[in-house]
Structures are given as structure tokens and as C-alpha cells.
Amino acid sequence: MATVSISHVSKRFGDVQAVADVSFSLEPGEIFGLLGPNGAGKTTTIRMMLDIFRPDSGEIRLFGGSLNEDTKKRIGYLPEERGLYKDLKLEPTLVYFATLKGLSEADARARLEGWLQRFDLYAHRNKKVQELSRGMQQKAQLIATLLHEPDLIVIDEPFAGLDPVNTRLVKEIIEEQRQAGKTILMSTHQMQQVEALCTRIALINRGRTVLYGPVEQIKRDFAGNAVIVEGQGEVGDGDGLFQARHENGEWRLTLEPGVSPQMVLRALAERDGLQIERFEIAEASLDDVFVTVVRGDREADDA
Amino acid sequence: MRELWLVAKHEYLRMVRRRAFLLGTLAMPLLIIVITAISVTIAIGKRDDRPLGYVDQAGVLSAAVQPASSGERVVELRAFADTQAAEGALQAGQIQGYYVLPADYMQSGQVHLYYWENAPTDAVQQQFDHFIRANLAAGLPPDVQQRAIEGSSVTIRSADGKREINNQNWIALVLPFVASFFFVMAVMTSGGYLLQAVTTEKENRTMEVMITSLTPEQLVSGKAAGLMAVSLTQIGIWTLAVVIGLIVGAQYFAPLRQAEVPWGMLGIAVLYFLPSYVLVAGIMVAIGSAVTEIQQGQQIAGLINLLFFVPFFFLALVIANPDSPVLVALSLFPTTAFMTITMRWSLAVVPLWQMAVSWILLVASAAGSLWVSARVLRAGMLRYGQRLNLRGVWRAVRPLTR
């Protein structure tokens, strides 16, 4: 049984079709990446999933049924924009949120101490939330998400505002939660984190699911869309065949939709002043996949 | 229910720990203490134990005749043969003033009071008034004599005998106006807090986290309950201050000793206050959910507050004709019911059907306002930077759109 099943949901706000047709499901114990450009409909989809908005059409099932008061307690949600009481002290705020999720005050306090220690916030527990740095607030919000030990964790941009040390800590914690059997939905623009953590992804663009499946499979499917070139001379302009970028002494060429590596090789071979020493099909990064799909969508619309 | 209680407790503690609440709540008792202290100081300072003189040119007063039980004797009443003697005593500072009953007193009913700078107190003047009454009624049987001295006490009773109004119980006359004042203060303060709480939670996205833990109905009801408890705490402290003020004041001011606690009136106030408060809370939550900035909300809330103030504009009508159709209509209208009913209560016997209908309408609209506010909250809470217009509000409250 899927932990979350979203089937053909749509949502319109006035004249804006925020979500047109989104479908995906989350299996127990996986880290799932929900990707998409700004304004694609990711956050609206998450909010519909959590019953903050109701969809205009489509079906959403959590833990095999519709969302109710009991299933709400099994969810931890880290919103994209932080939602803590700014004028209250940190510790009582986190205890309050945990009690709303069904914990007793004593349990909440007992669990909280360990989390505060781990996130290096223990010394700041009596400070008002507004006195904490952005990164500290982010960590505090993550504690609020996890304190009641939810079965489904929904985290929207979990690495925003974190330094490399805390980014690593949060990654460790997400991985720990997965190992503990929790299902995690992560929405982020940091593709390297998605590659490092997620087993499957869905890419939403303009309110529709445009890409959906295991990360490794998707990278393989898009592999032909990038090549690595090493040699003497300038690769230069892509002539509408590719976008080139020079990094670490090699050229990485992201191919335009419908362009094959053979076409590129032929074009490069005909160029004067370029001596190719190495030409290989690159494994596509998720970053490339993202850019290729979103740009392809946009150009198809413009055509 | 647990969630509702948690939200209520959280809102209550959050609010009562605010400096603004503490100042606002304690300012009122402090004001009462200061006013009481000043009044007591003035009363003690003004106290004059010197005798009060009188010159009886009409020949109706006898020093031997004293009121049977006209309360305590305040000062000695001293008779003078003529005005020159009384004037001399006044100038010598032996008496605080003197009355002259002219020869035609029995026809004119006129008396003249002479004093230097400070008039004898009300209590002293009342003592002389009782002395005259006792002398005029000297030949009558003692019970008639006492009635003549104390005057009449009119009590209006409803036909079923369950309600009565007594013109001697002045607290019953004053209380509705005091209760109305407290109500408006509580509505303004607490409604303002609620509006602020909802708008702030919407602005800083706390609402998004809250609503993934509980239903909009639980959130709205919890907030309303918590802030109602804040209001009741405030009113409780104020009432206590008034009661202490009355008890202390009664030591120095005789009229306060006659005060009786009008329990029926207090019961009515409580019965109407609670649903009225819920009605206000629902309206404030709906406004807070629909607007994008606190300033916008405050402007709309100001207009809504006027709906609760309306009975104040009819104060003169309440006194002149408490049963007028306008006041009956205001009694039945939910936002004005509490204030109108309590004000009319002291001056007329409000028919039972009016009270029953107005209370039922009030409770129904209070429940309705909570229901509507929960829907508007859901529709408007995540519209960051975008105001929910009236059409959006209407869409939100139509159950079929759910």
C-alpha cells in the first residue's frame, strides 16, 4: 500500500491554474523528490496533500484513506516558509506544536532535549524565536517536524539557510529517518541533494507531472542528452545543437531536444581549430535533466 | 476536544503574559483605587462636626421631636431665637451654617440655608430634612410618621411576579451601563488581540503548520475560547476592583451602603456575554483570515465594532421609553442584543418572549459566525498578499463548494 497516492489532482485560484494534472505516489520507506521550477505547483500540490487546500478534482489518499484527524498526527510538515511564533520562546513553542500532534507535554519535553542538543540549540531554548538566526530557525522548524516521530515527513526546501555543516547534519537525519522506515517527501531546488538522497522523483512543470520515476532510470534515459569533450581549441557556439560549458578542463555539452550525440560529433569534427581528444556520452546530472525538461517544455509551448 | 483545549490554553497564557494586557488590566483597578482614595480623602477632609443652626420663624419645629429611626445623627441641631443670633454664631465659627424657616413656610414650603464658604454636606442637609418631616408628622401614628420621613419606594413587578424593579436599588440602574462599558472594552481589547493573532499567524505562516495538526474549526474555537477566558479574567479583575471600591467607599458614603447585588442582572449579563463574545470572535477571525495586513483588518473591525455600539446612541430612548419598537428590534438583533437587553432590564420589565428569541438568535448567530469563520480561514489563510474579496468569502461559506 502506497503511503501517499495522488491521482490527477488539479487546483485553480481565480484565473490561475496552479495545478492542472499531477499524479505520483510515495512508497513506504522511500525518500521521494518533488521537483519543479518556481511556480510549477509543487507547494500547492503539497498543501492539497495536507488538506490545507482542497483539490478541484482528482484524488488524494494517505495511508490508504483520506486525511483525517488521526492521520494528521502521523505527518510531520516543514513548510517552505518558516511558521513558528516569532514572539514566543523556542522551547514552549516546540512543546506546543508537539502536543498538538498528540504528544503529552512531559513526553514532548523529554524528547526535545535530545533534539535541541543535537542541533546545537539547547543553549538558545529560552530565547524568542525572532532572536534566532535564519539557520537556527530552520533547524528549530525541523525539530517541530520530527519531534512527534511521524510516519510521513514532508519537507519543503529543508536546506534553505543552512551552512555546509548543518546541511550535512540535516542530510544525515533525513537518511536516518528513511532507515527507520519513515516515508519522506522532499521538495528542493538543490539537485545534488536530490541525487544524494532520493530514490524516486516527480518533476512538475506548469502544474503537470512531466517526469516521474526512479532517479537512476531517469538519469540513464537522459544520458544521451549530454556529452563530455576534451581536446585542444575552442568548442564555441553550439549552433542550436547544444549548450556548452567549460568545467574542470573539459567541455560539457548539454544537447538540445532531438539532437543525438552523433550529430554533435559530426558538427564538432568539421570545426577548424578544434582537435578532439576525448568524446564520451555523459551520465546526465539531475540538474541537466531538470534544465532540459523545463526548457523543452517552454520551447514546445512557444512553438 | 483536546486540541481545542490546547489552543485555548496556549492563546490564554500567551495573551495574559503580555505587558500590554497586564497594563491594560491593572490600569482600571488602579484608576478605581485612585478615585476612591481621592473621594475618601475629600470626604474626610470636608467632615465638619460643628452644629447646624436653625431659626424657626414659622413655629413648626420642636427640638424635642426627633425622627424615630432616620438613621444616625450626624451633627447637633441648635435652635436660635432670631437670625441675628444665628448670624453671630456663624461668624464666630460655632456653627457650620443655619436654616431659616420663614413665617410663611407652611404656605410656601421654602427654607433658606446660610453658610460661609462650604455648604453642609448632603448627609447634614438630609438630617435637617428628616427633622422637619418628623416635626410636620409629629401628630401622626409612628408607622405613618416613619413612612412620611422616608418617602415612597416604588417597585414594578411583572405580571407573573418573577421580575421586579425597585427605584431604591440604584446599583441595578447603574450596573447595565457599567456592564455595557465593560463589554465594549472587552470586545475592543480582545477582538483586537484575536484579529492581530490571526493576521500575524497568517503573515508568518504559522497557520500552515497549525492547520496540518488540527481542523480550522478546532483552531477558531480554541482561539475564541482562550481569548474569551482572557476577557473574563480581565472583567473578573475589574469587577473585583469595583466591589472592593464599593466596600471601602461604603465606609464613607452612606448611599453605597444601600447597594444590593442584583444577581438576576448579573445572570443575564453572563448569559448574553458568552455568546456575544463568541459572535465577535468569529467575526474577527473571519476578518483576520480575509485581509492581508493588520491595518486593513483594523479598519474593517472598527466598522464592525460600531454594530455593537449602536445601543449607546439610543441611550436617551432607553431612559425615556425602554419598550419602544426600536429597542425591541435592537434587543432581537444579535450584535446589539446584549447591550440593549441589559440596559432595558434596569428600567422596564423585558417580556420573556423577547429575551428568549433574542438569546436564541444570538446563540445561533454565534455558532454561525464560528462556522463561517472556519471556512473563511481555510479559504483565505494562504492567500499571501492577496485579499479575499466578498465573492471569495461567499464561495467559502457555501457548503456545496466543499
PDB file of C-alpha atoms in Angstrom, chain B residues 183 187 190-196 198-199 220-221 223-224 227 274-291 296-309 333-336 361-362 364-377 388 390 393 397:
ATOM      1  CA  PHE B 183     -18.460  44.581  27.452  1.00  0.00           C
ATOM      2  CA  VAL B 187     -14.829  43.345  22.883  1.00  0.00           C
ATOM      3  CA  SER B 190      -9.971  41.043  22.978  1.00  0.00           C
ATOM      4  CA  GLY B 191     -11.320  41.332  19.460  1.00  0.00           C
ATOM      5  CA  GLY B 192      -8.243  43.379  18.625  1.00  0.00           C
ATOM      6  CA  TYR B 193      -5.971  40.676  20.069  1.00  0.00           C
ATOM      7  CA  LEU B 194      -7.780  37.975  18.123  1.00  0.00           C
ATOM      8  CA  LEU B 195      -7.613  39.898  14.880  1.00  0.00           C
ATOM      9  CA  GLN B 196      -3.922  40.504  15.454  1.00  0.00           C
ATOM     10  CA  VAL B 198      -4.962  35.541  13.191  1.00  0.00           C
ATOM     11  CA  THR B 199      -3.387  38.085  10.844  1.00  0.00           C
ATOM     12  CA  VAL B 220     -11.006  29.000  15.581  1.00  0.00           C
ATOM     13  CA  SER B 221     -12.959  27.629  18.552  1.00  0.00           C
ATOM     14  CA  LYS B 223      -8.674  30.762  19.913  1.00  0.00           C
ATOM     15  CA  ALA B 224     -12.131  32.127  20.711  1.00  0.00           C
ATOM     16  CA  LEU B 227      -9.413  34.875  24.363  1.00  0.00           C
ATOM     17  CA  LEU B 274     -20.658  34.491  26.380  1.00  0.00           C
ATOM     18  CA  PRO B 275     -22.481  34.059  23.047  1.00  0.00           C
ATOM     19  CA  SER B 276     -21.906  37.745  22.238  1.00  0.00           C
ATOM     20  CA  TYR B 277     -18.216  37.207  22.728  1.00  0.00           C
ATOM     21  CA  VAL B 278     -18.209  34.118  20.502  1.00  0.00           C
ATOM     22  CA  LEU B 279     -20.008  36.151  17.836  1.00  0.00           C
ATOM     23  CA  VAL B 280     -17.331  38.843  17.976  1.00  0.00           C
ATOM     24  CA  ALA B 281     -14.562  36.226  17.956  1.00  0.00           C
ATOM     25  CA  GLY B 282     -15.971  34.567  14.843  1.00  0.00           C
ATOM     26  CA  ILE B 283     -16.265  37.893  13.041  1.00  0.00           C
ATOM     27  CA  MET B 284     -12.699  38.889  13.980  1.00  0.00           C
ATOM     28  CA  VAL B 285     -11.239  35.557  12.835  1.00  0.00           C
ATOM     29  CA  ALA B 286     -13.085  35.868   9.521  1.00  0.00           C
ATOM     30  CA  ILE B 287     -11.758  39.400   9.017  1.00  0.00           C
ATOM     31  CA  GLY B 288      -8.229  38.355  10.012  1.00  0.00           C
ATOM     32  CA  SER B 289      -8.377  35.485   7.515  1.00  0.00           C
ATOM     33  CA  ALA B 290      -9.703  37.568   4.657  1.00  0.00           C
ATOM     34  CA  VAL B 291      -7.306  40.512   4.824  1.00  0.00           C
ATOM     35  CA  GLN B 296      -6.831  46.583   6.756  1.00  0.00           C
ATOM     36  CA  GLY B 297      -8.311  44.274   9.366  1.00  0.00           C
ATOM     37  CA  GLN B 298      -8.431  47.013  11.990  1.00  0.00           C
ATOM     38  CA  GLN B 299     -10.313  49.332   9.647  1.00  0.00           C
ATOM     39  CA  ILE B 300     -12.980  46.728   8.925  1.00  0.00           C
ATOM     40  CA  ALA B 301     -13.093  45.699  12.596  1.00  0.00           C
ATOM     41  CA  GLY B 302     -13.711  49.339  13.538  1.00  0.00           C
ATOM     42  CA  LEU B 303     -16.857  49.340  11.411  1.00  0.00           C
ATOM     43  CA  ILE B 304     -17.958  46.027  12.899  1.00  0.00           C
ATOM     44  CA  ASN B 305     -17.427  47.391  16.431  1.00  0.00           C
ATOM     45  CA  LEU B 306     -19.921  50.126  15.571  1.00  0.00           C
ATOM     46  CA  LEU B 307     -22.572  47.429  15.159  1.00  0.00           C
ATOM     47  CA  PHE B 308     -22.062  46.602  18.829  1.00  0.00           C
ATOM     48  CA  PHE B 309     -22.054  50.272  19.881  1.00  0.00           C
ATOM     49  CA  PHE B 333     -30.598  41.793  16.680  1.00  0.00           C
ATOM     50  CA  PRO B 334     -27.595  39.637  17.688  1.00  0.00           C
ATOM     51  CA  THR B 335     -24.842  42.292  17.793  1.00  0.00           C
ATOM     52  CA  THR B 336     -26.940  44.722  19.851  1.00  0.00           C
ATOM     53  CA  LEU B 361     -30.916  34.307  17.746  1.00  0.00           C
ATOM     54  CA  LEU B 362     -27.708  35.375  19.453  1.00  0.00           C
ATOM     55  CA  ALA B 364     -27.445  30.725  16.638  1.00  0.00           C
ATOM     56  CA  SER B 365     -25.539  33.606  15.088  1.00  0.00           C
ATOM     57  CA  ALA B 366     -22.565  32.980  17.419  1.00  0.00           C
ATOM     58  CA  ALA B 367     -22.414  29.351  16.284  1.00  0.00           C
ATOM     59  CA  GLY B 368     -22.882  30.524  12.699  1.00  0.00           C
ATOM     60  CA  SER B 369     -20.057  33.029  12.974  1.00  0.00           C
ATOM     61  CA  LEU B 370     -17.669  30.310  14.188  1.00  0.00           C
ATOM     62  CA  TRP B 371     -18.739  28.071  11.315  1.00  0.00           C
ATOM     63  CA  VAL B 372     -18.321  30.822   8.731  1.00  0.00           C
ATOM     64  CA  SER B 373     -15.005  31.978  10.169  1.00  0.00           C
ATOM     65  CA  ALA B 374     -13.561  28.451   9.951  1.00  0.00           C
ATOM     66  CA  ARG B 375     -14.430  28.349   6.263  1.00  0.00           C
ATOM     67  CA  VAL B 376     -13.144  31.826   5.534  1.00  0.00           C
ATOM     68  CA  LEU B 377      -9.976  30.916   7.414  1.00  0.00           C
ATOM     69  CA  LEU B 388     -10.157  37.604  -0.124  1.00  0.00           C
ATOM     70  CA  LEU B 390     -16.657  39.228  -0.805  1.00  0.00           C
ATOM     71  CA  VAL B 393     -15.926  34.775   1.183  1.00  0.00           C
ATOM     72  CA  VAL B 397     -19.163  29.628   3.128  1.00  0.00           C
TER      73      VAL B 397
END
